[in-house]
mmCIF file of C-alpha atoms in Angstrom:
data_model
loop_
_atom_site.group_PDB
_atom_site.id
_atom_site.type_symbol
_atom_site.label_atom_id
_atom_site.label_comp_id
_atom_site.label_asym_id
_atom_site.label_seq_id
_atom_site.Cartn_x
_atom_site.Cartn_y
_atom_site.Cartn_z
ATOM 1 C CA UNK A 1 107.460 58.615 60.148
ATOM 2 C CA UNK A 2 108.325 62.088 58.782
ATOM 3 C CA UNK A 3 108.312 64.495 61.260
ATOM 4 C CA UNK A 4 108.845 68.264 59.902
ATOM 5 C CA UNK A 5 111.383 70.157 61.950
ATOM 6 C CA UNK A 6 110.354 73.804 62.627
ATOM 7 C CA UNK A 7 112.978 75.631 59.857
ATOM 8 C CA UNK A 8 115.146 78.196 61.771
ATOM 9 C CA UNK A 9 114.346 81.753 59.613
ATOM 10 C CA UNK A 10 117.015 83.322 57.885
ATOM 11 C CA UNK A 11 115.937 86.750 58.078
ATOM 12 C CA UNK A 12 115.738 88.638 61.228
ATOM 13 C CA UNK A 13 113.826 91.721 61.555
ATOM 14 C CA UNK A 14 116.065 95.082 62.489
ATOM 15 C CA UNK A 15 114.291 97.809 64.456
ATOM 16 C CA UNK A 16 115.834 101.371 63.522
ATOM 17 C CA UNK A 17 114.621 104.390 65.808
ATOM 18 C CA UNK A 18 117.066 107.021 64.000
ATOM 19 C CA UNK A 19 118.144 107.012 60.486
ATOM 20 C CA UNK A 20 117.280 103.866 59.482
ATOM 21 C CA UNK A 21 113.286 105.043 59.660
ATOM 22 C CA UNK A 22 114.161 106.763 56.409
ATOM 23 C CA UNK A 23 113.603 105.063 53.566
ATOM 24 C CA UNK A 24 115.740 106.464 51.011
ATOM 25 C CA UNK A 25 118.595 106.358 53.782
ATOM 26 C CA UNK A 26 118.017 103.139 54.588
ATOM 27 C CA UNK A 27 118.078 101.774 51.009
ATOM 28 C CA UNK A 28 121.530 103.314 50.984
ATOM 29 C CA UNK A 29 123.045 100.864 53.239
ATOM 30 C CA UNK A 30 120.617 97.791 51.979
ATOM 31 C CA UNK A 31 120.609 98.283 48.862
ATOM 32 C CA UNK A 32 116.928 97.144 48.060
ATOM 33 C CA UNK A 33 113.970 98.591 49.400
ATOM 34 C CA UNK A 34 112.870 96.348 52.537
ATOM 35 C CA UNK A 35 109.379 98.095 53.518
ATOM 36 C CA UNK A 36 109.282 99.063 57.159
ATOM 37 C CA UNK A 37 106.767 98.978 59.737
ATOM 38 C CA UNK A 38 105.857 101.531 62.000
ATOM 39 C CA UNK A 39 105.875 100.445 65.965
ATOM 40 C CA UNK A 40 106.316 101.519 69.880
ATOM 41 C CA UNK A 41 108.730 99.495 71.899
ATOM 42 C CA UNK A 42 107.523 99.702 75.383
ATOM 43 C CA UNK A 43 109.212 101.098 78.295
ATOM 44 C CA UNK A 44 109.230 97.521 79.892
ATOM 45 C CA UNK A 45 112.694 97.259 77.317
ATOM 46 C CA UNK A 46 114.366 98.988 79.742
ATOM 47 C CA UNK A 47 116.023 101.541 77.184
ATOM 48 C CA UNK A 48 115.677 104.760 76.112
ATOM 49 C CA UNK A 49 116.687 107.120 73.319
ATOM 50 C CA UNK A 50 119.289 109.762 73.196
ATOM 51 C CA UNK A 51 120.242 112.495 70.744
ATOM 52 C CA UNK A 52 123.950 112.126 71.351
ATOM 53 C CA UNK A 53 127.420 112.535 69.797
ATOM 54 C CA UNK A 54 129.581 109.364 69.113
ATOM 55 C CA UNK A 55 133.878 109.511 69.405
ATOM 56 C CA UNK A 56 134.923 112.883 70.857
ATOM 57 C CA UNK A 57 138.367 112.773 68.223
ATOM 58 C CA UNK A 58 135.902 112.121 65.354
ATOM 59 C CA UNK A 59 132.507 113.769 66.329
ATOM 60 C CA UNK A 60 129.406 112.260 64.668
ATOM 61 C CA UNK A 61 125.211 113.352 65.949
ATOM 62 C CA UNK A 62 123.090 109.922 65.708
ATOM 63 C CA UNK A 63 120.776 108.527 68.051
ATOM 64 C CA UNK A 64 121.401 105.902 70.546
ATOM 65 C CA UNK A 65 119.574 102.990 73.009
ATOM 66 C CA UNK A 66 120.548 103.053 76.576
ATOM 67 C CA UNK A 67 120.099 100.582 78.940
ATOM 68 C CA UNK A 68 118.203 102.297 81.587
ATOM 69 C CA UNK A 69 114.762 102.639 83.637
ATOM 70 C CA UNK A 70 113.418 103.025 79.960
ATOM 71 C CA UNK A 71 110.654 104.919 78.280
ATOM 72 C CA UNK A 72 108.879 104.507 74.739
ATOM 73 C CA UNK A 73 110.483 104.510 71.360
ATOM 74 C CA UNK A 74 109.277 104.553 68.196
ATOM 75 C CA UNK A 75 110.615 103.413 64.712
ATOM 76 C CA UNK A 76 110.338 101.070 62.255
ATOM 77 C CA UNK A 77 110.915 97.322 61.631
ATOM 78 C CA UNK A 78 112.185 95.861 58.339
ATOM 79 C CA UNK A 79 113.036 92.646 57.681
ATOM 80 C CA UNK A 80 116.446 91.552 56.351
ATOM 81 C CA UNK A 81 118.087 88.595 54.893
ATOM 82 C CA UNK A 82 121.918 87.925 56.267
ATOM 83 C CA UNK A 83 123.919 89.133 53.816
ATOM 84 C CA UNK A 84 122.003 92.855 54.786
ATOM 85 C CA UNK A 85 122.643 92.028 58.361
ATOM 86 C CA UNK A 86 126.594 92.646 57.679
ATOM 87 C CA UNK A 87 126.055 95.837 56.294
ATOM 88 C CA UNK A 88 123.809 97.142 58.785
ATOM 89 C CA UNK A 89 126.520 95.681 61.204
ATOM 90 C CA UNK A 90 129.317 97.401 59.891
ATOM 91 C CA UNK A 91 127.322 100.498 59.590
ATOM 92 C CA UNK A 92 126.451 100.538 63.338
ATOM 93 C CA UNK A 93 130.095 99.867 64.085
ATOM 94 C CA UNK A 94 129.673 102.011 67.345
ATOM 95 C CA UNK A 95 126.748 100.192 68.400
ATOM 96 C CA UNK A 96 126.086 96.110 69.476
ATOM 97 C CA UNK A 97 122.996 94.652 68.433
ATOM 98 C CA UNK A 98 121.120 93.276 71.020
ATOM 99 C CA UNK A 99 117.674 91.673 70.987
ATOM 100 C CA UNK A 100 114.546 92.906 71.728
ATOM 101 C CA UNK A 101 111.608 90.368 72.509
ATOM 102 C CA UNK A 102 108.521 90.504 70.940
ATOM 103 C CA UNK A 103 106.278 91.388 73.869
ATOM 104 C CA UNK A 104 107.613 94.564 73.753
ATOM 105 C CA UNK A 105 106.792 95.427 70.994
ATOM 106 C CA UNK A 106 103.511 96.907 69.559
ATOM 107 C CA UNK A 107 102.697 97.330 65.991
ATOM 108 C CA UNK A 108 101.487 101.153 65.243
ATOM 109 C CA UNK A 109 99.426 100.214 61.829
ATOM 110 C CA UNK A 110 97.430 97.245 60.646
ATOM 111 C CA UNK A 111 100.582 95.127 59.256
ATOM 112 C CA UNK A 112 101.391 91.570 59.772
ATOM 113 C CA UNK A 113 104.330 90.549 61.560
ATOM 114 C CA UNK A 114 105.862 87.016 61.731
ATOM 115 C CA UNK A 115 106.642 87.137 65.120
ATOM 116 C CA UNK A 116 108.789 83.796 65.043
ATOM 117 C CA UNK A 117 111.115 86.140 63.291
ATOM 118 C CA UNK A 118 113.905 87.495 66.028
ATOM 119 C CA UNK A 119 113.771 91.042 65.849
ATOM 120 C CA UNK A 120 116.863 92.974 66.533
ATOM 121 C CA UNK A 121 118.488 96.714 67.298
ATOM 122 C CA UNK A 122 121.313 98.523 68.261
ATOM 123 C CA UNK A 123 122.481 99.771 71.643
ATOM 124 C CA UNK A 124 124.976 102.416 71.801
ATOM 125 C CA UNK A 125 128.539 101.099 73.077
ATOM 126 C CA UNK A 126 129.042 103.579 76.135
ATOM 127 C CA UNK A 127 133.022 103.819 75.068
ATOM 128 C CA UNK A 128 131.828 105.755 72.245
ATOM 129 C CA UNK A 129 129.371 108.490 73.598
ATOM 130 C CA UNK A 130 130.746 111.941 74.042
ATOM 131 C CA UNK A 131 130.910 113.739 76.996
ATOM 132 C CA UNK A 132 130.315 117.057 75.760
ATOM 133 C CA UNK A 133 127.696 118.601 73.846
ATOM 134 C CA UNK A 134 128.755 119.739 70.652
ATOM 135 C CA UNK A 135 126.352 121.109 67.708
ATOM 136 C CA UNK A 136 123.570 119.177 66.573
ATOM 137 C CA UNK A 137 123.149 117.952 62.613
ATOM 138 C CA UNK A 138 120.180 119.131 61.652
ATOM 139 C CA UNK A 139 120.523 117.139 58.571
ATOM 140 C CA UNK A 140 120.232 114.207 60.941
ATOM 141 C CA UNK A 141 117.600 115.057 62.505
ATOM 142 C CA UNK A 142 115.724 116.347 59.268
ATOM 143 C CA UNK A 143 116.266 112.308 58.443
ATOM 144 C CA UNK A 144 114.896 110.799 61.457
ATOM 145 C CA UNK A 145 111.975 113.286 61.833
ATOM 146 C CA UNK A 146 110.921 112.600 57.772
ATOM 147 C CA UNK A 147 110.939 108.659 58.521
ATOM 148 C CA UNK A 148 108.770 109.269 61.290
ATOM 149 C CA UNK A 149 106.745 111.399 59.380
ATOM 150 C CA UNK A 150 105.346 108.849 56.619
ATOM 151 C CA UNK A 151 103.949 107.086 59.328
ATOM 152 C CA UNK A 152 101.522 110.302 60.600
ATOM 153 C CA UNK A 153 101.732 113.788 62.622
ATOM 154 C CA UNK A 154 100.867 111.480 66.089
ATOM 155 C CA UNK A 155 103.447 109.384 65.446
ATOM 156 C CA UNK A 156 105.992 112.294 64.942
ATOM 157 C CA UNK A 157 104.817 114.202 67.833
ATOM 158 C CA UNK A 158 105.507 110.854 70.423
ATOM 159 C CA UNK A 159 109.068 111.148 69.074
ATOM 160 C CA UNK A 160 109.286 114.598 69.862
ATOM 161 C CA UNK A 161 107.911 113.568 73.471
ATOM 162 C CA UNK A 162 109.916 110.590 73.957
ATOM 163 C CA UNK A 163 113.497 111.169 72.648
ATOM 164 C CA UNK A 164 115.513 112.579 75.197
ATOM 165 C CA UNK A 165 118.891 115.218 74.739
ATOM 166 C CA UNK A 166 117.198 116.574 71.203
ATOM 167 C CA UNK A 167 118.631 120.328 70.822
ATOM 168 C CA UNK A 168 116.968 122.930 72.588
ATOM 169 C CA UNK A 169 116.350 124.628 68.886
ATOM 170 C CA UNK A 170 114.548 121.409 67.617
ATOM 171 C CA UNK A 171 113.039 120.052 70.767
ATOM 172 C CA UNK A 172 109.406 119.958 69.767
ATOM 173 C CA UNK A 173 107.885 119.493 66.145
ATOM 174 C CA UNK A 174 106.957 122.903 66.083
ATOM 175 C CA UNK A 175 110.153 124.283 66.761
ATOM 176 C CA UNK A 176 111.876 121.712 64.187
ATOM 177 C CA UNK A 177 108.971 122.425 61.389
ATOM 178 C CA UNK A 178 109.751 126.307 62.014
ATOM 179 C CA UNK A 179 113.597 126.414 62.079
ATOM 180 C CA UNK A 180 115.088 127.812 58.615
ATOM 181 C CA UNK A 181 117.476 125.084 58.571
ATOM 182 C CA UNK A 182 114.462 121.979 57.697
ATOM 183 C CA UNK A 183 115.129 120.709 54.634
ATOM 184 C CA UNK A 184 112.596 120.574 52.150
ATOM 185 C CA UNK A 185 111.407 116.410 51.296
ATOM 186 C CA UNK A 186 111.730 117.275 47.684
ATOM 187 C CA UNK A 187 114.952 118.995 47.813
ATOM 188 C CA UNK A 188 117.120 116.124 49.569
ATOM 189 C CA UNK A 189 119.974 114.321 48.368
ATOM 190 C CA UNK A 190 117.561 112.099 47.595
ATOM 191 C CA UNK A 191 115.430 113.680 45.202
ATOM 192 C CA UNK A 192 118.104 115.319 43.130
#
């Protein structure tokens, strides 16, 4: 009798609610384009999203999970073969990945998931999160805010609502789409 043993996948899906929701800045640490997916993760996670600054001797503006009460977060998920896995590791050195079940999960478009695929993210290690406020990147921001914004106005607008510490200056998409400091799409590092 042959019996066919469910094959244990690979790949493992990453979901990146900062950075890593820009393409171009994504492909940076990949190296290949991986297409992303748009999705919510439901307050039921029991984590929310700061704007926050990482290692007071070495400041650095990035956004981080927190285990907490929760509330929604959007991003993008993108699956990833191991050898990707490292790199996004070692790139989220300040952070531990942690998984997040798929019933928290819902998709924002029309694409198909393989939800027998373990989908993972990163939490912020607490050790690392400053306890001062120092000056926000806009640059950073600018990144997070374009990924968001391939996926629709809506979508930006709940990150607006649902990321929490953003800089007074850039709290709300109309603020952020009016300050002089936005970078212009076309005239990023990545388009030079």
């Amino acid at each position: 009798m042959n019996k066919t043993k469910k094959q244990k996948s690979k790949y493992i899906y990453i979901f990146g609610y900062g950075s890593l929701t820009h393409d171009e800045d994504r492909k940076e640490t990949t190296l290949h384009h991986y297409p992303a997916t748009p999705v919510i993760i439901s307050k039921s996670f029991k984590h929310t999203r700061h704007y926050l600054t990482l290692d007071n001797d070495m400041p650095i503006r990035a956004m981080g999970l927190t285990k907490n009460n929760g509330s929604l977060i959007t991003g993008s998920i993108f699956k990833v073969p191991p050898s990707v896995v490292k790199r996004l590791n070692d790139r989220e050195r300040y952070y531990k990945k942690v998984r997040i079940p798929w019933k928290h999960v819902t998709i924002y478009n029309n694409n198909k998931i393989n939800k027998s695929i373990a989908l993972y993210t990163y939490e912020i290690n607490p050790k690392y999160i400053a306890l001062k406020d120092i000056k926000s990147w806009e640059y950073y921001l600018d990144l997070t805010i374009m990924g968001h914004l391939q996926y629709g106005l809506e979508f930006t607008k709940l990150f607006f609502k649902t990321c929490k510490r953003l800089p007074e200056s850039h709290s709300t998409y109309e603020k952020w789409l009016n300050s002089s400091k936005v970078f212009s799409y076309h005239n990023d590092k990545w388009n030079n």
